[in-house]
Amino acid sequence: MIKDKEYLTFENGIFKPYFEKYIEFKRSKGEKVARSTLISLRQLNNLLNQYDKLEITTEMIEEILSPKDHISPHRRKTLITNLRQFSEFLQVLQIPSQSVNSSYYQAVEQKFKPYIFSKENLKKLLCVTDKLPKANRSNHHTIVYPVLIRILIGTGMRISEVLALKVSDIDCQQGIIKVTNSKNNVSRLIPLSDSLIKAVNNYLDNIIDQPGDSSLFISPYTQKAYSYDAVKYMFQKICKLAGIYTEDNKLPNIHSLRHTFCTYSLEQMLENGMDIYSAIPILAAYVGHVNLIDTERYIHFTNTHYHDFIEQEKTLGQLVPEVQHESS
């Protein structure tokens, strides 16, 4: 029986028991059913329950997925995915359920172009991070962010993974970071460069009193791990101080550091003579992707290397995105 508080707020109705089975099924496959997923599934449950019949018809799909002004393209895409997967789950249970037509995905598809930091801008980012002004209440951020940003730049880790790190996850003697049960329940060991080991080691010297099972980055205000919102706010503040903006004059998203890492790492492997068939799986394992398609979405070649890559690997077909992504 699902015991999550999030699940218990599902409204009663004819579909509620099947959403319970669906969540249990996803977890049995090792998937993490995050809070955001539970919230979106609750919303879908409410939409389906209004029809008061245990089936999903073409008419129901059309009505639920029709474009609405108050629903963003991203939220609609999530709704489409949830409805498609839940419908397929009901089909396995022999419950009448129509499949969601692939045309719905084409209607909401957007060309996402993350910001790829130039090497010059990465230096600017670190320069500002190392000189953050002191605050009235605490100066702890001047110790945390220089190493936190360096970990993001030097490992390509997800920000959620970095914020979930414990002191015991760091092994400076071996030069590795241990990531446990991250997205898709994937665990891995991440080797660090010599300069990053030095930065992390210096940080550990400053928090020597923290026990091994405590969070690596503890906020002095909450006495808990830094939140995503707090780091997001500071990262954009750092970008603003460094004068780093996207082509449409917006501040870069912190997740763009992961895209930047994947881009430069792959380019470096190719420059060192590694073929693409070997490089992609290695990069996928390093950044914690469970399949190569996920990694392909993070590859955004700089203008110089894009044309060289296409010329050398014309046979790869769909591997390289059709839209050329240039670095700024």
PDB file of N, CA, C and O in Angstrom, residues 164-169 210-216 218:
ATOM      1  N   ALA A 164      22.667  16.887  -2.540  1.00  0.00           N
ATOM      2  CA  ALA A 164      22.379  15.685  -1.748  1.00  0.00           C
ATOM      3  C   ALA A 164      23.646  15.036  -1.190  1.00  0.00           C
ATOM      4  O   ALA A 164      23.560  14.072  -0.417  1.00  0.00           O
ATOM      5  N   LEU A 165      24.816  15.540  -1.545  1.00  0.00           N
ATOM      6  CA  LEU A 165      26.073  14.935  -1.106  1.00  0.00           C
ATOM      7  C   LEU A 165      26.233  15.013   0.419  1.00  0.00           C
ATOM      8  O   LEU A 165      25.878  16.004   1.042  1.00  0.00           O
ATOM      9  N   LYS A 166      26.790  13.945   0.976  1.00  0.00           N
ATOM     10  CA  LYS A 166      27.184  13.915   2.378  1.00  0.00           C
ATOM     11  C   LYS A 166      28.702  14.097   2.457  1.00  0.00           C
ATOM     12  O   LYS A 166      29.416  13.869   1.476  1.00  0.00           O
ATOM     13  N   VAL A 167      29.174  14.473   3.615  1.00  0.00           N
ATOM     14  CA  VAL A 167      30.624  14.622   3.801  1.00  0.00           C
ATOM     15  C   VAL A 167      31.333  13.304   3.491  1.00  0.00           C
ATOM     16  O   VAL A 167      32.401  13.276   2.874  1.00  0.00           O
ATOM     17  N   SER A 168      30.701  12.195   3.867  1.00  0.00           N
ATOM     18  CA  SER A 168      31.310  10.871   3.664  1.00  0.00           C
ATOM     19  C   SER A 168      31.341  10.448   2.197  1.00  0.00           C
ATOM     20  O   SER A 168      31.998   9.460   1.857  1.00  0.00           O
ATOM     21  N   ASP A 169      30.634  11.180   1.325  1.00  0.00           N
ATOM     22  CA  ASP A 169      30.639  10.853  -0.105  1.00  0.00           C
ATOM     23  C   ASP A 169      31.904  11.347  -0.802  1.00  0.00           C
ATOM     24  O   ASP A 169      32.127  11.048  -1.972  1.00  0.00           O
ATOM     25  N   GLN A 210      32.066  18.944  10.928  1.00  0.00           N
ATOM     26  CA  GLN A 210      30.844  18.296  10.460  1.00  0.00           C
ATOM     27  C   GLN A 210      31.031  16.784  10.397  1.00  0.00           C
ATOM     28  O   GLN A 210      32.005  16.294   9.832  1.00  0.00           O
ATOM     29  N   PRO A 211      30.091  16.005  10.970  1.00  0.00           N
ATOM     30  CA  PRO A 211      30.192  14.535  10.913  1.00  0.00           C
ATOM     31  C   PRO A 211      30.019  14.015   9.489  1.00  0.00           C
ATOM     32  O   PRO A 211      29.462  14.704   8.628  1.00  0.00           O
ATOM     33  N   GLY A 212      30.483  12.803   9.250  1.00  0.00           N
ATOM     34  CA  GLY A 212      30.457  12.232   7.911  1.00  0.00           C
ATOM     35  C   GLY A 212      29.075  12.056   7.320  1.00  0.00           C
ATOM     36  O   GLY A 212      28.901  12.116   6.103  1.00  0.00           O
ATOM     37  N   ASP A 213      28.056  11.852   8.181  1.00  0.00           N
ATOM     38  CA  ASP A 213      26.711  11.634   7.659  1.00  0.00           C
ATOM     39  C   ASP A 213      25.925  12.932   7.476  1.00  0.00           C
ATOM     40  O   ASP A 213      24.744  12.906   7.139  1.00  0.00           O
ATOM     41  N   SER A 214      26.573  14.069   7.693  1.00  0.00           N
ATOM     42  CA  SER A 214      25.881  15.355   7.509  1.00  0.00           C
ATOM     43  C   SER A 214      26.009  15.811   6.067  1.00  0.00           C
ATOM     44  O   SER A 214      26.871  15.349   5.316  1.00  0.00           O
ATOM     45  N   SER A 215      25.142  16.717   5.663  1.00  0.00           N
ATOM     46  CA  SER A 215      25.185  17.251   4.308  1.00  0.00           C
ATOM     47  C   SER A 215      26.496  17.989   4.079  1.00  0.00           C
ATOM     48  O   SER A 215      27.029  18.636   4.986  1.00  0.00           O
ATOM     49  N   LEU A 216      27.005  17.886   2.866  1.00  0.00           N
ATOM     50  CA  LEU A 216      28.271  18.543   2.544  1.00  0.00           C
ATOM     51  C   LEU A 216      28.119  20.055   2.593  1.00  0.00           C
ATOM     52  O   LEU A 216      28.996  20.758   3.080  1.00  0.00           O
ATOM     53  N   ILE A 218      25.831  22.778   4.170  1.00  0.00           N
ATOM     54  CA  ILE A 218      24.780  23.084   5.140  1.00  0.00           C
ATOM     55  C   ILE A 218      24.575  24.594   5.231  1.00  0.00           C
ATOM     56  O   ILE A 218      25.538  25.343   5.438  1.00  0.00           O
TER      57      ILE A 218
END
